[in-house]
Short mmCIF file of C-alpha atoms and ligand atoms in Angstrom, two decimals:
data_model
loop_
_atom_site.label_atom_id
_atom_site.label_comp_id
_atom_site.label_asym_id
_atom_site.label_seq_id
_atom_site.Cartn_x
_atom_site.Cartn_y
_atom_site.Cartn_z
CA MET A 603 0.00 0.00 0.00
CA SER A 604 1.43 3.42 -0.87
CA LEU A 605 0.85 6.64 1.04
CA ASP A 606 -1.56 8.89 -0.89
CA ARG A 607 -0.57 12.19 0.73
CA THR A 608 2.47 14.43 1.19
CA LEU A 609 4.66 13.90 4.24
CA LYS A 610 4.21 16.66 6.82
CA MET A 611 7.48 18.29 7.88
CA GLY A 612 8.14 20.32 11.02
CA MET A 613 11.32 22.23 11.77
CA VAL A 614 13.22 23.28 14.88
CA GLY A 615 15.76 26.05 14.14
CA GLY A 616 16.03 27.88 10.83
CA GLY A 617 14.71 31.23 12.08
CA PRO A 618 14.83 34.57 10.23
CA GLU A 619 18.64 35.03 10.15
CA ALA A 620 19.65 31.37 10.08
CA PHE A 621 21.73 29.71 7.39
CA ILE A 622 21.00 26.03 6.90
CA GLY A 623 17.29 25.93 7.79
CA GLU A 624 16.34 27.57 4.49
CA VAL A 625 18.52 25.08 2.59
CA HIS A 626 16.58 22.24 4.26
CA ARG A 627 13.25 23.87 3.45
CA LYS A 628 14.13 24.29 -0.24
CA ALA A 629 15.70 20.85 -0.58
CA ALA A 630 12.98 18.91 1.24
CA ARG A 631 10.31 20.40 -1.01
CA MET A 632 12.25 20.07 -4.28
CA ASP A 633 10.55 16.85 -5.35
CA GLY A 634 7.04 17.62 -4.13
CA GLY A 635 6.54 14.76 -1.69
CA ILE A 636 7.11 16.83 1.45
CA GLU A 637 5.13 19.77 2.80
CA LEU A 638 6.40 22.12 5.54
CA VAL A 639 3.56 22.66 8.02
CA GLY A 640 5.16 24.51 10.93
CA GLY A 641 7.87 24.50 13.54
CA ALA A 642 9.67 26.17 16.42
CA PHE A 643 12.04 28.11 14.22
CA ASP A 644 14.02 30.32 16.56
CA ILE A 645 15.39 30.44 20.11
CA ASN A 646 13.38 33.66 20.37
CA PRO A 647 9.64 32.69 20.44
CA ARG A 648 8.63 35.98 18.82
CA LYS A 649 10.95 35.36 15.86
CA SER A 650 9.70 31.79 15.58
CA LYS A 651 6.16 33.08 15.21
CA GLN A 652 7.35 35.67 12.65
CA MET A 653 8.24 32.76 10.39
CA ALA A 654 4.52 32.10 9.81
CA LYS A 655 4.37 35.31 7.77
CA ILE A 656 7.72 34.81 6.05
CA LEU A 657 6.92 31.23 5.02
CA CYS A 658 3.13 31.66 4.59
CA LEU A 659 2.41 29.02 7.23
CA ASP A 660 -0.56 28.59 9.58
CA ARG A 661 0.20 30.90 12.55
CA LYS A 662 -1.17 28.33 14.97
CA ARG A 663 1.58 25.90 13.90
CA CYS A 664 4.53 28.28 14.40
CA TYR A 665 5.31 27.58 18.03
CA GLY A 666 7.27 29.37 20.76
CA ASN A 667 9.49 26.37 21.49
CA TYR A 668 9.91 22.69 20.62
CA GLU A 669 8.13 21.40 23.75
CA GLU A 670 5.00 23.36 22.82
CA MET A 671 5.33 22.14 19.23
CA ILE A 672 5.39 18.49 20.32
CA GLU A 673 2.51 18.91 22.76
CA LYS A 674 0.20 20.68 20.29
CA GLU A 675 1.12 18.56 17.24
CA LEU A 676 0.31 15.38 19.15
CA LYS A 677 -3.25 16.65 19.53
CA LEU A 678 -3.73 16.71 15.74
CA PRO A 679 -4.93 13.62 13.86
CA GLU A 680 -2.37 11.48 12.05
CA GLY A 681 -2.07 12.68 8.46
CA GLU A 682 -2.44 16.29 9.56
CA ARG A 683 0.16 16.11 12.31
CA MET A 684 3.90 16.45 11.51
CA ASP A 685 5.30 13.11 10.33
CA PHE A 686 8.89 14.17 10.90
CA VAL A 687 10.88 17.01 12.41
CA THR A 688 14.06 18.52 10.97
CA ILE A 689 16.49 19.84 13.58
CA CYS A 690 18.78 22.64 12.39
CA THR A 691 19.70 24.41 15.60
CA PRO A 692 23.25 24.85 16.95
CA ASN A 693 24.80 21.53 18.00
CA ASN A 694 24.02 21.66 21.76
CA TRP A 695 20.29 21.42 21.04
CA HIS A 696 20.40 18.42 18.68
CA PHE A 697 20.27 15.74 21.38
CA PRO A 698 17.50 17.05 23.65
CA ILE A 699 15.26 17.93 20.70
CA ALA A 700 15.89 14.66 18.82
CA LYS A 701 15.24 12.63 21.98
CA ALA A 702 11.98 14.48 22.70
CA CYS A 703 10.75 14.17 19.10
CA LEU A 704 11.60 10.46 18.76
CA GLU A 705 10.03 9.59 22.11
CA ALA A 706 6.88 11.48 21.10
CA GLY A 707 6.70 9.35 17.92
CA PHE A 708 8.08 11.72 15.26
CA HIS A 709 10.68 10.64 12.71
CA VAL A 710 13.73 12.93 12.74
CA MET A 711 16.14 14.51 10.26
CA CYS A 712 19.00 16.06 12.24
CA GLU A 713 21.94 18.28 11.43
CA LYS A 714 25.49 17.22 12.17
CA PRO A 715 27.44 16.78 14.40
CA MET A 716 24.67 14.63 15.85
CA THR A 717 25.24 15.40 19.55
CA LEU A 718 27.75 17.08 21.86
CA THR A 719 29.21 13.84 23.30
CA VAL A 720 29.68 10.15 22.52
CA LYS A 721 27.49 9.34 25.56
CA GLU A 722 24.57 11.26 24.05
CA ALA A 723 25.20 9.67 20.65
CA ARG A 724 25.03 6.16 22.15
CA GLU A 725 21.83 7.08 23.95
CA LEU A 726 20.32 8.33 20.69
CA VAL A 727 21.22 5.06 18.91
CA ALA A 728 19.31 3.21 21.65
CA ILE A 729 16.32 5.59 21.45
CA VAL A 730 16.06 5.18 17.66
CA LYS A 731 16.14 1.40 18.06
CA LYS A 732 13.54 1.43 20.82
CA THR A 733 11.11 3.89 19.21
CA ARG A 734 11.55 2.37 15.71
CA ARG A 735 11.47 5.86 14.22
CA VAL A 736 13.46 6.77 11.09
CA PHE A 737 16.49 8.95 11.86
CA GLY A 738 18.40 10.80 9.12
CA LEU A 739 21.62 12.75 9.66
CA MET A 740 22.35 15.54 7.20
CA HIS A 741 25.79 14.62 5.93
CA ASN A 742 24.70 16.16 2.66
CA TYR A 743 27.88 15.36 0.73
CA THR A 744 26.86 11.69 0.53
CA GLY A 745 23.85 12.88 -1.53
CA TYR A 746 25.92 13.77 -4.61
CA PRO A 747 25.49 11.33 -7.52
CA MET A 748 29.24 11.25 -8.27
CA VAL A 749 29.98 10.41 -4.61
CA LYS A 750 27.56 7.50 -4.88
CA LEU A 751 29.25 6.46 -8.14
CA ALA A 752 32.66 6.56 -6.41
CA ARG A 753 31.28 4.48 -3.53
CA ASP A 754 29.94 1.88 -6.01
CA MET A 755 33.24 1.78 -7.94
CA VAL A 756 35.15 1.05 -4.73
CA LYS A 757 32.56 -1.57 -3.75
CA ASN A 758 32.84 -3.26 -7.17
CA GLY A 759 36.63 -3.47 -6.85
CA ASP A 760 37.37 -1.12 -9.78
CA ILE A 761 40.39 0.41 -8.01
CA GLY A 762 41.37 -2.73 -6.11
CA LYS A 763 42.10 -2.84 -2.39
CA VAL A 764 42.12 0.69 -0.96
CA ARG A 765 45.53 1.75 0.35
CA LYS A 766 45.35 5.49 0.90
CA ILE A 767 42.66 8.16 1.42
CA VAL A 768 43.41 11.87 1.37
CA VAL A 769 40.46 14.04 2.39
CA GLN A 770 40.40 17.78 3.01
CA TYR A 771 37.90 20.46 3.99
CA PRO A 772 39.59 23.87 4.05
CA GLN A 773 37.63 27.12 4.50
CA GLY A 774 38.90 30.63 5.23
CA TRP A 775 35.89 32.45 6.69
CA LEU A 776 37.09 32.29 10.33
CA ALA A 777 40.60 33.64 9.61
CA THR A 778 39.75 36.68 11.78
CA ALA A 779 37.85 36.94 15.09
CA LEU A 780 34.49 37.18 13.29
CA GLU A 781 32.73 35.98 16.44
CA LYS A 782 33.72 39.22 18.20
CA THR A 783 31.65 41.20 15.66
CA GLY A 784 28.52 39.35 16.78
CA GLN A 785 28.18 37.39 13.52
CA GLN A 786 25.59 34.75 14.40
CA GLN A 787 27.08 31.67 12.72
CA ALA A 788 30.61 32.42 13.98
CA SER A 789 29.45 33.18 17.55
CA TRP A 790 28.00 29.81 18.46
CA ARG A 791 30.49 27.80 16.38
CA THR A 792 33.39 29.16 18.48
CA ASP A 793 31.63 28.58 21.83
CA PRO A 794 32.39 25.13 23.33
CA LYS A 795 29.04 25.06 25.16
CA GLN A 796 27.10 25.30 21.91
CA SER A 797 29.52 23.77 19.44
CA GLY A 798 31.18 20.92 21.39
CA ALA A 799 34.75 19.91 22.20
CA SER A 800 36.12 20.70 18.72
CA GLY A 801 35.23 23.73 16.60
CA CYS A 802 36.60 23.14 13.12
CA GLY A 803 36.68 19.35 13.66
CA GLY A 804 33.00 19.27 14.60
CA ASP A 805 31.81 21.75 12.01
CA ILE A 806 33.56 20.40 8.91
CA GLY A 807 36.04 17.68 10.00
CA THR A 808 33.06 15.38 10.55
CA HIS A 809 31.96 15.92 6.93
CA ALA A 810 35.43 14.83 5.75
CA GLU A 811 35.38 11.80 8.06
CA ASN A 812 31.90 10.80 6.91
CA LEU A 813 32.76 11.22 3.21
CA ALA A 814 35.88 9.04 3.51
CA GLU A 815 34.00 6.27 5.33
CA TYR A 816 30.99 6.49 2.99
CA ILE A 817 32.98 6.18 -0.25
CA THR A 818 35.41 3.50 0.91
CA GLY A 819 33.23 1.52 3.31
CA LEU A 820 36.28 1.51 5.63
CA LYS A 821 36.26 2.62 9.26
CA MET A 822 38.81 4.87 10.92
CA THR A 823 40.55 3.08 13.78
CA ASP A 824 43.36 5.43 14.95
CA LEU A 825 44.13 9.14 14.65
CA CYS A 826 47.28 11.21 15.14
CA ALA A 827 46.04 14.79 15.27
CA GLU A 828 47.10 18.34 15.89
CA LEU A 829 44.37 20.89 16.66
CA THR A 830 45.23 24.60 16.62
CA SER A 831 43.40 27.81 17.50
CA PHE A 832 45.21 30.33 15.34
CA VAL A 833 42.93 33.27 16.09
CA LYS A 834 43.86 34.94 19.37
CA GLY A 835 41.35 34.37 22.17
CA ARG A 836 39.40 31.68 20.30
CA LYS A 837 38.45 28.84 22.65
CA LEU A 838 38.08 26.12 20.02
CA ASP A 839 40.31 24.84 17.23
CA ASP A 840 40.11 26.54 13.86
CA ASP A 841 42.57 24.20 12.14
CA VAL A 842 42.91 20.40 12.18
CA ASN A 843 45.73 18.27 10.74
CA CYS A 844 45.43 14.55 11.14
CA LEU A 845 46.98 11.23 10.07
CA VAL A 846 44.49 8.37 9.94
CA LYS A 847 44.61 4.57 10.12
CA TYR A 848 41.63 2.67 8.74
CA ASN A 849 40.64 -0.95 9.15
CA LYS A 850 41.94 -3.40 6.50
CA GLY A 851 45.34 -1.64 6.52
CA ALA A 852 44.46 1.57 4.69
CA LYS A 853 46.14 4.83 5.73
CA GLY A 854 45.29 8.43 5.13
CA VAL A 855 45.47 12.14 5.77
CA LEU A 856 42.56 14.36 6.84
CA HIS A 857 42.81 18.09 7.15
CA ALA A 858 40.15 20.64 7.88
CA SER A 859 40.58 24.34 8.39
CA GLN A 860 38.63 27.55 8.84
CA ILE A 861 41.64 29.87 8.62
CA SER A 862 42.85 28.86 5.13
CA VAL A 863 42.44 32.28 3.57
CA GLY A 864 40.90 32.21 0.12
CA GLU A 865 39.32 28.78 0.50
CA GLU A 866 35.51 28.58 0.44
CA ASN A 867 34.17 25.03 0.79
CA ASN A 868 37.07 23.13 -0.75
CA LEU A 869 36.02 19.66 0.36
CA ALA A 870 37.82 17.11 -1.82
CA ILE A 871 38.83 13.47 -1.65
CA TRP A 872 41.42 11.24 -3.30
CA VAL A 873 41.13 7.46 -2.90
CA TYR A 874 44.02 5.27 -4.06
CA GLY A 875 43.65 1.53 -4.49
CA GLU A 876 46.08 -1.13 -5.76
CA THR A 877 44.85 -0.76 -9.36
CA GLY A 878 43.45 2.76 -9.61
CA GLY A 879 42.55 6.07 -8.06
CA LEU A 880 39.45 8.26 -7.67
CA GLU A 881 39.21 12.03 -7.16
CA TRP A 882 36.16 14.22 -6.38
CA HIS A 883 35.81 17.92 -5.57
CA GLN A 884 32.74 19.40 -3.88
CA GLU A 885 33.17 22.71 -5.70
CA HIS A 886 33.03 20.86 -9.06
CA PRO A 887 30.70 18.05 -8.01
CA ASN A 888 29.44 16.92 -11.41
CA TYR A 889 32.75 15.24 -12.30
CA LEU A 890 34.48 12.16 -10.95
CA TYR A 891 38.08 11.52 -12.00
CA VAL A 892 38.89 7.84 -12.45
CA LYS A 893 42.57 6.95 -12.80
CA PRO A 894 43.31 3.37 -13.88
CA LEU A 895 46.80 1.98 -13.20
CA ASP A 896 47.59 1.35 -16.86
CA GLY A 897 45.42 3.86 -18.71
CA ALA A 898 44.52 7.46 -19.22
CA THR A 899 42.62 9.38 -16.53
CA GLN A 900 38.88 9.38 -17.29
CA VAL A 901 36.38 12.11 -16.41
CA TRP A 902 32.96 10.63 -15.60
CA LYS A 903 30.26 13.29 -15.95
CA ARG A 904 26.98 13.38 -14.04
CA GLY A 905 23.78 13.15 -16.04
CA ASN A 906 25.13 10.86 -18.76
CA GLU A 907 23.39 7.54 -19.32
CA TYR A 908 26.57 5.59 -18.57
CA VAL A 909 26.55 6.87 -14.96
CA GLY A 910 23.03 5.59 -14.24
CA LYS A 911 23.84 2.31 -16.03
CA TYR A 912 26.85 1.78 -13.77
CA SER A 913 25.25 2.91 -10.49
CA ASP A 914 21.53 2.71 -9.66
CA ALA A 915 22.14 4.98 -6.66
CA ALA A 916 23.82 7.68 -8.80
CA GLY A 917 21.07 7.42 -11.42
CA ARG A 918 18.35 7.75 -8.80
CA ALA A 919 20.11 10.86 -7.40
CA THR A 920 20.11 12.68 -10.77
CA ARG A 921 17.42 15.10 -11.94
CA LEU A 922 18.90 17.01 -14.88
CA PRO A 923 20.68 15.95 -18.09
CA SER A 924 24.46 16.38 -18.33
CA GLY A 925 25.77 19.91 -18.69
CA HIS A 926 23.05 21.41 -16.50
CA PRO A 927 24.93 21.44 -13.18
CA GLU A 928 23.41 20.02 -10.01
CA ALA A 929 24.99 20.74 -6.66
CA PHE A 930 24.42 21.56 -2.98
CA LEU A 931 20.62 21.87 -2.92
CA GLU A 932 20.12 18.74 -5.01
CA ALA A 933 22.46 16.72 -2.76
CA PHE A 934 20.44 17.76 0.30
CA ALA A 935 17.27 16.89 -1.64
CA ASN A 936 18.64 13.42 -2.46
CA ASN A 937 19.05 12.66 1.23
CA TYR A 938 15.49 13.87 1.77
CA VAL A 939 14.13 11.68 -1.04
CA ASN A 940 15.65 8.54 0.46
CA PHE A 941 14.78 9.51 4.04
CA ALA A 942 11.16 10.35 3.06
CA ASP A 943 10.72 7.11 1.09
CA THR A 944 11.93 5.21 4.15
CA VAL A 945 9.47 7.12 6.37
CA ARG A 946 6.64 6.31 3.93
CA ALA A 947 7.65 2.65 3.98
CA ARG A 948 7.59 2.71 7.80
CA ILE A 949 4.15 4.38 7.90
CA THR A 950 2.68 1.91 5.41
CA ARG A 951 4.52 -1.02 7.01
CA VAL A 952 6.36 -2.19 3.91
CA LYS A 953 10.01 -3.13 3.62
CA PRO A 954 12.00 -0.22 2.12
CA ASP A 955 13.95 -0.87 -1.08
CA PRO A 956 17.72 -0.92 -0.22
CA LEU A 957 18.24 2.13 -2.48
CA MET A 958 15.95 4.14 -0.18
CA LEU A 959 18.10 3.33 2.82
CA ASP A 960 21.06 5.13 1.24
CA PHE A 961 21.18 8.15 3.59
CA PRO A 962 23.34 8.80 6.69
CA ASP A 963 21.69 7.69 9.91
CA VAL A 964 22.14 7.53 13.67
CA ASN A 965 25.08 5.09 13.38
CA ASP A 966 26.93 7.55 11.15
CA GLY A 967 26.21 10.17 13.82
CA LEU A 968 27.85 7.94 16.43
CA ARG A 969 30.86 7.44 14.13
CA GLY A 970 31.15 11.24 13.86
CA MET A 971 31.14 11.64 17.63
CA LEU A 972 33.72 8.84 18.09
CA PHE A 973 35.87 10.62 15.48
CA LEU A 974 35.62 13.89 17.44
CA GLU A 975 36.33 12.23 20.78
CA THR A 976 39.44 10.54 19.33
CA LEU A 977 40.53 13.71 17.51
CA VAL A 978 40.39 15.85 20.66
CA ALA A 979 42.06 13.15 22.80
CA SER A 980 44.86 12.76 20.25
CA GLY A 981 45.27 16.54 19.94
CA LYS A 982 45.75 16.85 23.72
CA SER A 983 47.95 13.77 24.14
CA LYS A 984 51.72 13.36 24.16
CA GLN A 985 51.77 9.93 22.50
CA LYS A 986 49.59 11.30 19.66
CA TRP A 987 48.40 8.05 18.01
CA THR A 988 45.01 7.40 19.66
CA LYS A 989 42.62 4.51 19.09
CA PHE A 990 38.89 4.89 18.57
CA LYS A 991 37.03 3.52 21.59
CA LYS A 992 34.73 0.57 20.82
P1 LIG B 1190 22.39 29.49 12.52
O1 LIG B 1190 22.95 30.18 13.69
O2 LIG B 1190 22.40 30.18 11.21
O3 LIG B 1190 20.87 29.08 12.81
C1 LIG B 1190 20.48 28.43 13.99
C2 LIG B 1190 19.01 28.68 14.20
O4 LIG B 1190 18.57 27.84 15.28
C3 LIG B 1190 18.64 30.11 14.60
O5 LIG B 1190 17.47 30.51 13.93
C4 LIG B 1190 18.38 30.00 16.10
O6 LIG B 1190 17.51 31.00 16.61
C5 LIG B 1190 17.76 28.64 16.15
N1 LIG B 1190 17.74 28.02 17.49
C6 LIG B 1190 18.74 27.94 18.40
N2 LIG B 1190 18.33 27.25 19.49
C7 LIG B 1190 17.06 26.90 19.25
C8 LIG B 1190 16.08 26.20 20.00
N3 LIG B 1190 16.36 25.69 21.20
N4 LIG B 1190 14.84 26.04 19.47
C9 LIG B 1190 14.53 26.56 18.25
N5 LIG B 1190 15.42 27.21 17.50
C10 LIG B 1190 16.67 27.39 17.98
O7 LIG B 1190 23.15 28.11 12.41
P2 LIG B 1190 23.39 27.27 11.07
O8 LIG B 1190 24.64 27.72 10.44
O9 LIG B 1190 22.16 27.24 10.28
O10 LIG B 1190 23.71 25.82 11.71
C11 LIG B 1190 22.68 25.07 12.32
C12 LIG B 1190 23.08 23.59 12.36
O11 LIG B 1190 23.29 23.13 11.04
C13 LIG B 1190 24.39 23.30 13.10
O12 LIG B 1190 24.28 22.10 13.80
C14 LIG B 1190 25.42 23.18 11.99
O13 LIG B 1190 26.50 22.32 12.34
C15 LIG B 1190 24.59 22.58 10.89
N6 LIG B 1190 25.05 22.95 9.54
C16 LIG B 1190 25.19 21.96 8.62
C17 LIG B 1190 25.57 22.24 7.33
C18 LIG B 1190 25.68 21.14 6.32
O14 LIG B 1190 26.27 21.35 5.27
N7 LIG B 1190 25.11 19.97 6.58
C19 LIG B 1190 25.89 23.56 6.97
C20 LIG B 1190 25.72 24.56 7.94
C21 LIG B 1190 25.30 24.24 9.21
#
């Protein structure tokens, strides 16, 4: 049985001056199967209610806070009530809001990093299991078709056994003390109480970690890291340099930075196997470079029939023909498509197709928090090489 209505989306965070909330709203609604019905959009209840006007929503469903949202939504009949809640607040709020929503019966799409601590992350894994709700984590870079293609090429053995992974995420926007000017996004990101134990590592290092594990299917086991706060007076790191050991003998380098002047969102990855290499750049996401041991480097281009023929997941994540670029919004939307199809399958009690399950979840969130715990421990330690805890 299929669901003959749109899924009803609620949102916590994403108020008038917020960044990523609007990206979620656009991406979730790109394919028409999801309808935004309300939310608790801002830490300031007045601003949350203002969003009703800005977004043309029912005023009664723009709430003062998430507790009120849960209480009042539960009084609505199923089908009218929110089916899922997207959380796009600063990091310190992710855990309490996700816990409350899941326990009240809502499915959840949450921003990264999933929680503030590994303890909270483990608790959330248990809550998701117990409540049997669908939990998506917005590691949006896994939503790109050419990332899915790279993942499938590694899985099919096209580059042989993976030996080395180089992954980077340099930015330059925090090269000065922007937080001291009151800039909203910089202020909470540099505050350990709202951001967590690592600034740059939590904000973008986790994306690099997730991308490397997603494409290769390998797991990081040990880190040797140096975390630096270059900007005077900043409490959290703004630069991360790290050597990585993976299971199955692979090695790698991960660096993330917010003081690399001139860089914007230069996330990129190089994967080297025994018989070939792969290279992908987030700022040019429609191309995947494939480098066979004994042949010329190939450029695989998104939107061509050969991509969909090779990878069902990449084909499913493609909307436009080649040459019409797809990027950030579409990658977010791809995670929403798979998440929403899985929610529909749960509501109608059918088994989801494996392709639908291709979105980061609560276990990826736990991996991210283990990465951060190990990164910070290694950064502080004298012996440097530090193992992931089990
Ligand atoms: P932001 O400061 O622009 O927006 C945060 C919003 O949350 C604001 O409207 C604020 O008022 C609201 N808020 C704070 N506490 C709240 C509460 N208790 N209840 C309701 N609303 C509350 O921050 P941002 O840059 O949009 O980042 C938000 C989250 O998204 C962070 O966790 C960040 O790591 C993540 N993020 C992810 C990506 C990505 O590419 N996946 C990109 C940017 C940010």
